[in-house]
Amino acid sequence: MKTPLIASFTLILGSVYGEDPSSAMLHHHAAEANTTIPDAHEGHTSMAMPSQVSPDQETLPQPTLDPEDAEYIPYDLKSMDAGLFGMLLVDQLEARLNDSEDLLRWDIEGWYGGDFNRFWFKTEGDQSIQGPSAGYAEFQGYYGRLIAPFWDAQIGVRYDQLWEPGNDPSRFFAAIGLEGLSPYEYEVTPTLFISEDGDFSARLTATKELPITQRLIAQGRFETEIAAQSVPKFGVGEGFNYVELGLRLRYEIRREFAPYIGVNWERQLGETANLSRQAGEDADVLSFVAGVRLWF
């Protein structure tokens, strides 16, 4: 009988002094029980810290690329590697027109294999269009292994061949590198080479596709190379050898067939530039390019 009277009195006081009746009741019950009202946010945080991960979360299976041991996989990897496939991409087949020497240029790569293991083939080079026959060709063959989504590790060999009147040197390399798609969709290929004579060099190539329409696509390209030793008979100096920038605009008549035009700028650097000048070549070349891009 005493408690209802006290509660009624508390409600009346709360109304008089503008306090919410329910809050007043809560304070009353707390006072009657001689306890402290807990803070509504006590013990809460906006985000669980790593040390606060629940045991259930700790036991969740993690993504893996090994389909044999996978408990959980981000996509259906177990259905991958079910067959052998291949592709051949002629990324550049073009004429380079400039003030010093017009060239026929090619850059081709392809692969054959499954989703995890592949054989990669690459070749690039150029041939002079005017004057005495001169040029160079480079051939590369790799075993490639998928190590992460969109990334292959590659190990293999490279063979270089130069030809010009009175001089046709060649050499082999061991090569190791990566090829894949970086954030912001840059296709990146860093590779380390060791020649048969123990000369170290490294090359970085990056390309970026910029769709303008569904058929009109701009492609930017960057390439540079650095060498640890000088190799004059191949026109290679110690340090950074060159930097090359290209921009090509192609129209895909079909996805597999796309003529293009563009510009390419190559600047040789340091000791390599000096070797080029001594050979009567231009170390800074801006070319207009026209060619076709194909894939099968």
Coordinates of C-alpha atoms in Angstrom, one line a residue:
M1 CA 0.0 0.0 0.0
K2 CA 2.9 2.3 0.8
T3 CA 4.6 1.7 -2.6
P4 CA 1.7 2.8 -4.8
L5 CA 1.4 5.9 -2.8
I6 CA 5.1 6.8 -3.2
A7 CA 4.9 6.0 -6.9
S8 CA 1.9 8.3 -7.4
F9 CA 3.6 11.1 -5.5
T10 CA 6.7 10.7 -7.6
L11 CA 4.7 10.9 -10.8
I12 CA 3.0 14.1 -9.6
L13 CA 6.4 15.7 -8.7
G14 CA 7.8 14.7 -12.0
S15 CA 4.9 16.3 -13.9
V16 CA 5.2 19.5 -11.8
Y17 CA 9.0 19.9 -12.5
G18 CA 8.7 18.9 -16.2
E19 CA 10.4 15.5 -15.8
D20 CA 9.3 12.6 -18.0
P21 CA 7.0 10.4 -15.9
S22 CA 8.7 7.2 -17.0
S23 CA 12.1 8.6 -16.1
A24 CA 10.8 9.7 -12.7
M25 CA 9.5 6.1 -12.2
L26 CA 12.9 4.7 -13.1
H27 CA 14.7 7.0 -10.6
H28 CA 12.2 6.0 -8.0
H29 CA 12.7 2.3 -8.5
A30 CA 16.5 2.8 -8.5
A31 CA 16.3 4.7 -5.3
E32 CA 14.0 2.1 -3.8
A33 CA 16.4 -0.8 -4.8
N34 CA 19.4 1.2 -3.6
T35 CA 21.1 0.5 -7.0
T36 CA 22.8 2.7 -9.6
I37 CA 21.2 3.2 -13.0
P38 CA 23.5 1.8 -15.7
D39 CA 24.6 4.0 -18.6
A40 CA 22.8 3.0 -21.7
H41 CA 26.0 3.1 -23.7
E42 CA 28.3 1.6 -21.1
G43 CA 30.3 -1.2 -22.7
H44 CA 29.3 -0.3 -26.2
T45 CA 31.7 0.8 -29.0
S46 CA 30.9 1.8 -32.6
M47 CA 33.2 -1.0 -34.0
A48 CA 34.4 -4.3 -32.6
M49 CA 38.2 -4.3 -32.2
P50 CA 40.2 -7.3 -33.3
S51 CA 40.5 -8.5 -29.6
Q52 CA 36.7 -8.4 -29.4
V53 CA 36.1 -10.7 -32.3
S54 CA 33.7 -13.4 -31.2
P55 CA 34.8 -17.1 -31.2
D56 CA 32.4 -17.8 -34.0
Q57 CA 34.0 -15.2 -36.2
E58 CA 37.5 -16.5 -35.4
T59 CA 36.5 -19.9 -36.7
L60 CA 35.1 -18.8 -40.0
P61 CA 37.0 -20.4 -42.9
Q62 CA 39.2 -18.0 -44.9
P63 CA 39.4 -17.7 -48.7
T64 CA 42.1 -19.7 -50.3
L65 CA 43.4 -20.4 -53.8
D66 CA 44.1 -24.1 -53.2
P67 CA 41.0 -25.9 -54.4
E68 CA 42.2 -29.2 -52.7
D69 CA 42.1 -27.8 -49.2
A70 CA 39.4 -25.1 -49.6
E71 CA 36.6 -25.0 -47.0
Y72 CA 35.4 -21.7 -48.4
I73 CA 36.4 -20.1 -51.7
P74 CA 35.5 -16.6 -52.9
Y75 CA 34.2 -18.1 -56.2
D76 CA 33.9 -21.5 -57.7
L77 CA 37.6 -22.3 -58.0
K78 CA 36.9 -26.0 -57.8
S79 CA 35.3 -25.8 -61.3
M80 CA 38.4 -24.0 -62.6
D81 CA 41.3 -25.6 -64.4
A82 CA 38.9 -28.0 -66.1
G83 CA 40.5 -27.7 -69.5
L84 CA 43.2 -26.2 -71.7
F85 CA 42.8 -22.9 -73.4
G86 CA 44.9 -20.4 -75.4
M87 CA 45.1 -16.9 -76.6
L88 CA 47.3 -14.9 -78.9
L89 CA 47.3 -11.1 -78.6
V90 CA 49.0 -8.9 -81.3
D91 CA 49.0 -5.7 -79.2
Q92 CA 51.2 -3.7 -81.6
L93 CA 51.7 -4.3 -85.3
E94 CA 52.5 -0.9 -86.5
A95 CA 54.6 1.5 -88.6
R96 CA 56.5 4.1 -86.6
L97 CA 57.2 7.2 -88.6
N98 CA 59.7 9.8 -87.4
D99 CA 62.5 12.1 -88.4
S100 CA 65.3 9.7 -87.9
E101 CA 64.3 6.1 -89.0
D102 CA 61.0 4.7 -90.0
L103 CA 60.3 1.2 -88.4
L104 CA 58.0 -1.7 -88.6
R105 CA 57.3 -2.6 -84.9
W106 CA 55.6 -5.6 -83.3
D107 CA 54.6 -6.6 -79.7
I108 CA 52.9 -10.0 -79.4
E109 CA 52.1 -12.3 -76.5
G110 CA 50.1 -15.4 -75.9
W111 CA 49.5 -18.2 -73.5
Y112 CA 48.3 -21.8 -73.5
G113 CA 47.2 -23.9 -70.5
G114 CA 44.7 -24.0 -67.7
D115 CA 43.5 -21.5 -65.1
F116 CA 46.4 -22.1 -62.7
N117 CA 49.3 -23.2 -64.9
R118 CA 50.2 -21.7 -68.3
F119 CA 52.9 -21.5 -70.9
W120 CA 53.5 -17.8 -71.9
F121 CA 55.1 -16.7 -75.1
K122 CA 56.1 -13.1 -75.9
T123 CA 58.0 -11.4 -78.7
E124 CA 58.7 -7.8 -79.6
G125 CA 61.1 -6.0 -81.9
D126 CA 61.4 -3.8 -84.9
Q127 CA 62.8 -3.7 -88.4
S128 CA 63.9 -0.7 -90.4
I129 CA 61.8 0.2 -93.3
Q130 CA 64.3 2.4 -95.1
G131 CA 68.0 1.9 -95.8
P132 CA 70.1 -1.1 -94.9
S133 CA 68.3 -3.9 -93.1
A134 CA 68.6 -3.5 -89.4
G135 CA 66.6 -4.2 -86.3
Y136 CA 66.3 -6.4 -83.3
A137 CA 64.0 -9.2 -82.0
E138 CA 63.3 -10.5 -78.6
F139 CA 61.7 -13.8 -77.7
Q140 CA 60.5 -14.9 -74.3
G141 CA 59.0 -18.2 -73.0
Y142 CA 57.7 -18.6 -69.4
Y143 CA 56.0 -21.0 -67.1
G144 CA 53.3 -19.1 -65.4
R145 CA 51.5 -20.0 -62.1
L146 CA 48.4 -18.2 -60.8
I147 CA 49.4 -16.9 -57.3
A148 CA 46.5 -14.5 -56.7
P149 CA 43.4 -13.4 -58.6
F150 CA 44.5 -11.7 -61.8
W151 CA 48.2 -12.2 -61.0
D152 CA 50.6 -14.8 -62.5
A153 CA 54.2 -15.4 -61.4
Q154 CA 56.4 -16.2 -64.4
I155 CA 59.8 -17.9 -64.7
G156 CA 61.5 -18.6 -68.0
V157 CA 64.1 -17.5 -70.6
R158 CA 64.6 -14.7 -73.1
Y159 CA 66.6 -14.5 -76.3
D160 CA 67.8 -11.3 -78.0
Q161 CA 68.9 -11.0 -81.6
L162 CA 70.3 -7.8 -83.2
W163 CA 71.1 -7.4 -86.9
E164 CA 72.7 -4.7 -88.9
P165 CA 75.5 -4.6 -91.5
G166 CA 78.6 -6.2 -90.0
N167 CA 77.1 -6.8 -86.6
D168 CA 74.6 -9.4 -85.4
P169 CA 75.1 -10.2 -81.7
S170 CA 72.7 -12.3 -79.7
R171 CA 72.4 -13.4 -76.0
F172 CA 70.3 -15.4 -73.6
F173 CA 68.7 -14.4 -70.3
A174 CA 67.1 -16.2 -67.4
A175 CA 64.0 -14.2 -66.5
I176 CA 61.5 -14.0 -63.5
G177 CA 58.6 -11.7 -63.1
L178 CA 55.0 -11.0 -62.5
E179 CA 52.1 -10.2 -64.8
G180 CA 48.7 -9.0 -63.6
L181 CA 46.1 -6.3 -63.0
S182 CA 46.9 -3.7 -60.4
P183 CA 44.4 -1.5 -58.6
Y184 CA 42.7 1.0 -60.9
E185 CA 43.1 -1.6 -63.7
Y186 CA 46.6 -1.0 -64.8
E187 CA 48.2 -4.1 -66.5
V188 CA 51.6 -4.3 -65.0
T189 CA 54.6 -6.5 -66.0
P190 CA 57.8 -6.1 -63.9
T191 CA 60.5 -8.5 -64.9
L192 CA 64.1 -9.2 -63.8
F193 CA 66.6 -10.5 -66.3
I194 CA 70.1 -12.2 -65.8
S195 CA 72.1 -12.6 -69.0
E196 CA 74.4 -15.5 -69.8
D197 CA 77.3 -13.2 -69.0
G198 CA 75.9 -12.3 -65.5
D199 CA 74.5 -8.9 -66.5
F200 CA 71.4 -7.8 -64.4
S201 CA 68.6 -5.7 -65.8
A202 CA 65.0 -5.1 -65.0
R203 CA 62.0 -3.8 -67.0
L204 CA 58.7 -2.4 -66.0
T205 CA 55.8 -2.1 -68.4
A206 CA 52.3 -0.7 -67.6
T207 CA 49.3 -0.2 -69.8
K208 CA 45.9 1.3 -69.1
E209 CA 42.7 1.0 -71.2
L210 CA 40.4 4.0 -71.4
P211 CA 37.1 3.3 -73.1
I212 CA 35.7 6.3 -74.8
T213 CA 32.7 4.5 -76.3
Q214 CA 32.0 0.8 -76.6
R215 CA 34.2 0.6 -79.7
L216 CA 36.6 3.6 -79.4
I217 CA 39.3 2.9 -76.9
A218 CA 42.4 4.8 -75.9
Q219 CA 45.4 2.9 -74.6
G220 CA 48.2 4.5 -72.6
R221 CA 51.5 2.7 -72.2
F222 CA 54.6 3.2 -70.1
E223 CA 57.9 1.3 -70.2
T224 CA 61.3 1.7 -68.6
E225 CA 64.4 -0.4 -68.1
I226 CA 67.4 -0.3 -65.8
A227 CA 70.7 -2.2 -66.1
A228 CA 73.3 -2.9 -63.5
Q229 CA 76.2 -3.3 -66.0
S230 CA 77.1 -1.7 -69.3
V231 CA 76.9 -3.8 -72.5
P232 CA 78.1 -1.6 -75.4
K233 CA 77.7 -4.1 -78.1
F234 CA 73.9 -4.1 -77.4
G235 CA 73.8 -0.3 -76.9
V236 CA 73.0 -0.8 -73.2
G237 CA 74.6 1.5 -70.6
E238 CA 74.7 1.2 -66.8
G239 CA 71.7 2.8 -65.0
F240 CA 68.4 3.8 -66.5
N241 CA 68.4 3.0 -70.2
Y242 CA 65.2 4.7 -71.5
V243 CA 61.7 5.8 -70.8
E244 CA 58.9 5.3 -73.3
L245 CA 55.4 6.7 -73.4
G246 CA 52.7 5.8 -75.9
L247 CA 49.1 6.7 -76.6
R248 CA 47.1 4.8 -79.1
L249 CA 43.5 5.3 -80.1
R250 CA 41.9 2.2 -81.6
Y251 CA 38.5 1.5 -83.1
E252 CA 37.2 -2.1 -82.6
I253 CA 35.5 -3.0 -85.8
R254 CA 35.3 -6.4 -84.1
R255 CA 36.7 -7.1 -80.6
E256 CA 39.3 -9.2 -82.3
F257 CA 40.3 -6.6 -85.0
A258 CA 41.0 -3.0 -84.2
P259 CA 43.0 -0.5 -86.4
Y260 CA 44.6 2.3 -84.4
I261 CA 46.7 5.5 -84.7
G262 CA 48.7 7.2 -82.0
V263 CA 52.0 8.7 -80.9
N264 CA 55.1 7.2 -79.2
W265 CA 57.9 9.0 -77.5
E266 CA 61.1 7.3 -76.4
R267 CA 63.9 9.1 -74.6
Q268 CA 67.2 7.2 -73.9
L269 CA 68.9 8.1 -70.7
G270 CA 72.4 8.4 -69.3
E271 CA 75.1 6.2 -70.7
T272 CA 72.7 4.5 -73.1
A273 CA 71.9 7.9 -74.7
N274 CA 75.7 8.5 -75.1
L275 CA 76.1 5.1 -76.8
S276 CA 73.3 6.0 -79.2
R277 CA 74.8 9.4 -80.1
Q278 CA 78.2 7.7 -80.7
A279 CA 76.5 5.3 -83.1
G280 CA 74.9 8.3 -85.0
E281 CA 71.4 7.6 -83.6
D282 CA 68.9 10.0 -82.1
A283 CA 68.4 9.6 -78.3
D284 CA 65.0 11.4 -78.3
V285 CA 62.5 10.1 -80.8
L286 CA 58.9 11.1 -81.2
S287 CA 57.0 8.9 -83.7
F288 CA 53.6 8.9 -85.3
V289 CA 52.2 5.3 -85.3
A290 CA 49.6 3.5 -87.3
G291 CA 48.8 -0.2 -87.0
V292 CA 46.3 -2.9 -86.1
R293 CA 45.6 -4.8 -82.9
L294 CA 44.5 -8.4 -83.2
W295 CA 43.6 -11.3 -80.8
F296 CA 42.6 -14.9 -81.4

